[in-house]
Amino acid sequence: MPISNLTPADLRLTIAPDSLGFSDTSELLNLPLPWIGQERAETATRFGLGMDQPDYNLFVLGEVGSGRTSLLRQAMQVVAVERLVPPDLCYLHNFDTPERPLALRLPAGQGRQLRQLLQQMAKSLVTEIPQQLAGQDFKTESAHIEKAFKDEEAKAFAELSAFAEARNFSIHREAGRMVFTLLGEAGQPLVEDEVLSLPKERRAAVEQAEQELRAEITLYFEKTRPLERVMNEALAALRRQVVKPLLDHGLQEIRAGLKKQIKDAAKLNAWLDDMAHDVLDNLGLFQADDDDEESRQESQERALSRYRVNLVVDNGGLSGAPVIVEDNPLFRALFGSIEYQSENDVLVTDFTRIRAGSLLRAHGGFLMLYLRDLLADELVWEKLRRFLRSGRLQIEEPGTAFTPIAAVSLEPEAVDVEVKIVLIGSREQYYELQEADPEFARRFRVKVDFAESFSASEETRRASSVFVAHACRQLGLPHFSAAAVARLLEDAHREVEDQTRQSAIFGRAEALVMESAALCRARKDGLVEAADVDAALQARIWRHDYPDQRLRESIAEGEIMIELRGGKIGQINGLTQVDLGDYRFGFPVRITARTFAGEDGLLNIEREVELSGPIHDKGVFILQNYLAALFAHIAPLSLNASIVFEQEYHGVEGDSASCAELYALLSSLSGQPLRQGIAVTGAVNQHGEVLPVGGINEKIEGYFRICETAGLDGSQGVLIPHRNRRHLMLGSKVVDAVAKGLFHIYTAEHANEGIELLTGLPAGMANEAGSYPHGSVLGHAQKNLQLFRRACHVPEHPKAGRKLLR
C-alpha cells in the first residue's frame, strides 16, 4: 500500500452541535442521569447489591474519576430505600458479669424509646420508693417486726442479767458490746486494786464466775443474732413487698411501651427481671440516711447507672437500609471503640462508654470502603479479615494492654452483622489481592469493572450531555450551549486518543465544566459557549506546560540540536512523549546511527549505559532481527552498528522509536540521506509492519510547535503508523496548517513505505536470489554490506620468509 498523506478531515473528529438535539443543557434537566458507557459495571452492581447471600460483597475496579464512587453510592441508595429499616443496637449492664455487657437488638426507634422509659423509671424510683418506705402502713408493720425482736432480745437480756447478778456482776450494753463489772458485798462496783486485794480463794471464785458469765454472753449472742437476722430479713421482705408493686407497674409500662415484635424479647425480659432484683437488693440506697447522706447518694447514682441503655446504633430516623461511606477507616471508626477515663491512675470504663463503628451502623445495609485506606493499617486489615470470615463483630480497644497504667477492661457481647461491603480499588490492587490473599478475595465474589473508555454513539453523547446538565444544576453553574457540549465531547475523544471511543473518566470532564463556567461568568454571559471551553483547555495547558516550553526554547536556541530542513545520512528526528502525570507533551529527539565493517552487530548505546527500559530494548532486538532477515542471503552480517538518542540523559522507554531507529540504520548503511523535516514515530515488528503507538497527538503537536517556531515552509511533517489514523484528535492549529499545505501528516503500513518517503528512492524488492535492485535503498545497503564482508574476510598480508645464512 502506498504511503498516505492525510487530509484535514482525517485529523480529528468534529461533532456538529445540531446533531445533539438540544439548544442548551437546561432542556435536559428532567432526564435521569444514566451509567454512561458502563453497562457491564451497572449489571454487576445490580446483581451484587441484590444478592443476600454471604460473601457476595462487591469489589469495584476503576480509575479515579470514572464515577465508581458516585454511581455505586447512587445504586446503593436506590436499593436501600426498598429494604426494611434494620434494628437498633443497645448495650446493657450485665448484672451477673459486669465486664461483659449484653447486646440487645430492638426494632428501629425502640432503642430510643427503651432508653427514655428506663430514664423515667429511674426518676420515679428515686422519688417513689422513699415515699413508699415512709408510708404509715410500712412504719406500722416494721415497728411491729422490730418490737417482736426487741421483746425477745429483752427477755434474753433479762435472763443474762439475772445470771450475772447471781454471780455478783452487773452487766449492760454499750455500742453493741457487753460490759460487765464485779460488785462488792454492798453492791458497789469494785475497782482493779480492790479486786487484787481479795483473798486468793475469793479471786479464784471470781475468775470462775467471770468465765461462766462470758460463756453465757456467748450463748446470748448466739440466741439473739439469728433473731436479728430474722428481723432484718422480715424488714427486707416487707420493703420488697411494699416496693415490688411499684417495680412491677414500671416494668409493665416498659413492656407495654415496646409493642412491636422484638427478636431479643426473651433477653430483654430476663434483663428487666434482673434489674428488678437488683433494685430490690439495694432498697437501702433509696432511704435517707443522715449519718452519711453523701456516700449514700454516690452509691445510689452508681446503682442507677446500671439501669441505663447505651444506644450505640439508633436507626429510628431511617426510611430504609443504611448507606455508609467510610472515608477514614481507622480501627475505632470502623469497628467501634471503648472509651476510658482515668481515676486514681487506673483507666476505668463501663458499658455506657461503648461506641459503635461504621460496620455496626451499616448492619442491614451497605458500607463503602477504599482498599488503599484499609491496607495502610495492618490491625484494621487483619480484623476485617476475621470479621468477613465469621460475620460476628467483637468491639475491643486495641493497645489497652500496652498502656502505661492499669486498665479495667470490658468484653462486650459480640454481635452478628449483616452488611454488604463495597470495596473500591484499582485493577492493580484487585489482581494483587487475588494473588496475595485469596481467602479475602473470595469474600468479594462480585467484580464491578469500570471501563476507562467506551464506544461513542448518539446515545452516549446524549447521556454525556445529560451529565453536563446535572453537573451544572448540582454545582450551581450556568448551562452549556450545544456547541460547548460538542467541544466537551471532542475533548473526551482526545483524552482517549480515539475518534470512535470516548473517555469514561468523567471526573476530568466535570473539572472542565467548572473551569469553562468560571470563564463564562468572568465575561458575564448567560450560556457557556465553545470558546469558553477552548479557553479553559488553553488555560489548563498554560498552567502545566512549563517543562514543554523550556524544551522548545532549548531547541530554538540551539542547545538541543534538531534539524528541520535538508537531508542527513544516518540521522532522523524521532518523536517521543513525556508524561508528567498531570500533563503530557511530545517533542522531537535526534536519533543517529553509524555503521561500519565488523563482527559485533548492533550496539544500543542507551542499553549499554543502562538508560533504556526493557520495552525499548525489546524494540531494538526486533529491529536487529528484521534487519538480519532483510539481508539473510549475506548472513552472517559483517557489521558493526550503533544507535543513540542524542542529548538524552534521563532514560528511554517504549518501542515507538524503533521505526526511526531502523530508518537511521538503513540510511547509514546505504549512504542515502533522510529528510530532516519529517519526524517519525512507530514501532516495527519482525516482518517490517508498522505498529501503532501511544501519545500520537502529543507527539505530532509537539513537533509541529517546534516547526512553527522555526517557520513552516511546507517541507515539514510527521510519519506515523497507518493504524494510528483513528487515534488522531489534533488541535486546530495543526489542522489549519495541513489544510494550507504547510505541514504534512503521512501514514505507513510497512517500513518500506517510510524509507521511500524519507529518501525519495524505492525501498527495493528482493529477487529470487535475494538481491535488491541497485538503485534502491536496500540495494545500496546490500552493496555496502558486501563490502563490509569482504573487508572483514581479506587475508592478512603474508609474513616475509626467514632468510637462511649459509
mmCIF file of C-alpha atoms in Angstrom, residues 146 237 299 477 505 511 514 589 603 688:
data_model
loop_
_atom_site.group_PDB
_atom_site.id
_atom_site.type_symbol
_atom_site.label_atom_id
_atom_site.label_comp_id
_atom_site.label_asym_id
_atom_site.label_seq_id
_atom_site.Cartn_x
_atom_site.Cartn_y
_atom_site.Cartn_z
ATOM 1 C CA GLU A 146 -38.850 -4.559 115.400
ATOM 2 C CA ALA A 237 -39.150 -8.730 102.779
ATOM 3 C CA SER A 299 -23.853 4.691 95.761
ATOM 4 C CA LEU A 477 -23.198 26.706 37.204
ATOM 5 C CA ILE A 505 -13.236 9.451 33.262
ATOM 6 C CA ALA A 511 -13.447 19.794 36.206
ATOM 7 C CA MET A 514 -16.392 24.072 36.215
ATOM 8 C CA VAL A 589 14.730 13.861 19.628
ATOM 9 C CA LEU A 603 25.078 -1.765 19.625
ATOM 10 C CA GLY A 688 8.549 -4.873 8.872
#
